[in-house]
Each structure stands twice: as C-alpha cells, then as structure tokens.
C-alpha cells in the first residue's frame, strides 16, 4: 500500500514474518503517572517525556499563523501543513518512546502488573492542564503495546483495580490520605517510601494475588517476589 502524509509518500509492506520477543524473568508492578511516567516496584523511575507539552509553544505559534491566513489560499494550505507536521512529529516521538519502553519491560520480566485506568473518565474530571498531560502521556496506548508484546513473548500482563493503591502502606496495609503534593509515603509502621513506588508495590501484590488464584504464576514465584526488592536498572534511554 502507498500512503501520503504531509507531502511525504510511504510504502507499507505486509508480511507473514513475525519477530519473536524473548521475555525476561521475574515479576514487577508498575504505577503510571504524570511526573514519573513509570515508577515500578523495584524502585525504577522513568520521567514522563510529555512531548506535546515540550512542543506546545511551537504548535501554538503555527496554529496562530494558520488562523491568520485567508481561507482557500496557498498560504493557508502551507500553514496547515506546518501544523500537521508538528502534530506528526509529536506523535512519532511518543510512539517511539512507548514502543521502546514496553519492549524493555517485556524483555526484563515475565509477569507485569499494571493499573486498569479509566483514562476517559480521568481526563473528563480533571482540570484542563491535567487533562492535557493525561492525554499526552498515552497510558492507554502503552498498556496496549505492553499486552501486545507480552502475547508475542509469552509473558503476562495483569491489570488490577487502582483503588487505594496510593493510600495503602505496602508494608503493613494501613490506609491514609495522600494529597497529590505529598510525594513520600510515611507510615507509623516505619515505612518511608516514594509514593509512586509504594503504589507500584501494592499493584504488584494485588496482581500476584490474582495471578496465584488463576495459576498464572507459581506460588514459589510469588513467595520469591515477596522477599525480593532489589532494584533492577532497565536499559531504556
């Protein structure tokens, strides 16, 4: 198939060939966020790139220039093409980030526990600026890519209810209020931990509980994960 986009032609080739992905070993819980795109149960954090936010000033200038052009004119078509190219560049950078990151997690672990987020509901309830950042993160696309690659590699992605994962102590199970400005979870039991990593460990525990009950992972694997919290550095750059 031949496709034209922003004055560029692309040849699209379909093949029956399939690239095998080798899954990793071990279990991990993932908390998705805006400040940290990912914080996981092993202590790894990856900052949100927020590609739209970074190119927003350039996009606004291009859009303002478009609105000033006369409708139907060659200058307006040129200005519209510039806006479209900026959007395309943002989307390409985001897709590249999501593909590489999802690949890294699949090749590092065989069981990945993530939040089952209602992104549409979240984006409608939050204020505009937070809504834009939520959509910029593309958590839903990341989850879809993760599940797609997991199926290819024979790995498992387990979605859990995110309710109270931030408010619950990952050590003793106590629940306390956690305002968004409070970045460290401090519990009376002595647990003091980054709020997102604390949430990731709760997601992992909940996911492994589901996995054990459904025989997705062995009980020995669950036990080993419960006593192991050594941080593992991923190869993503």
Short mmCIF file of C-alpha atoms in Angstrom, two decimals, residues 6 50 91 136 184:
data_model
loop_
_atom_site.label_atom_id
_atom_site.label_comp_id
_atom_site.label_asym_id
_atom_site.label_seq_id
_atom_site.Cartn_x
_atom_site.Cartn_y
_atom_site.Cartn_z
CA UNK A 6 2.32 15.79 4.96
CA UNK A 50 5.37 14.96 27.77
CA UNK A 91 3.10 11.51 17.71
CA UNK A 136 -0.08 13.49 26.40
CA UNK A 184 6.74 10.50 50.24
#
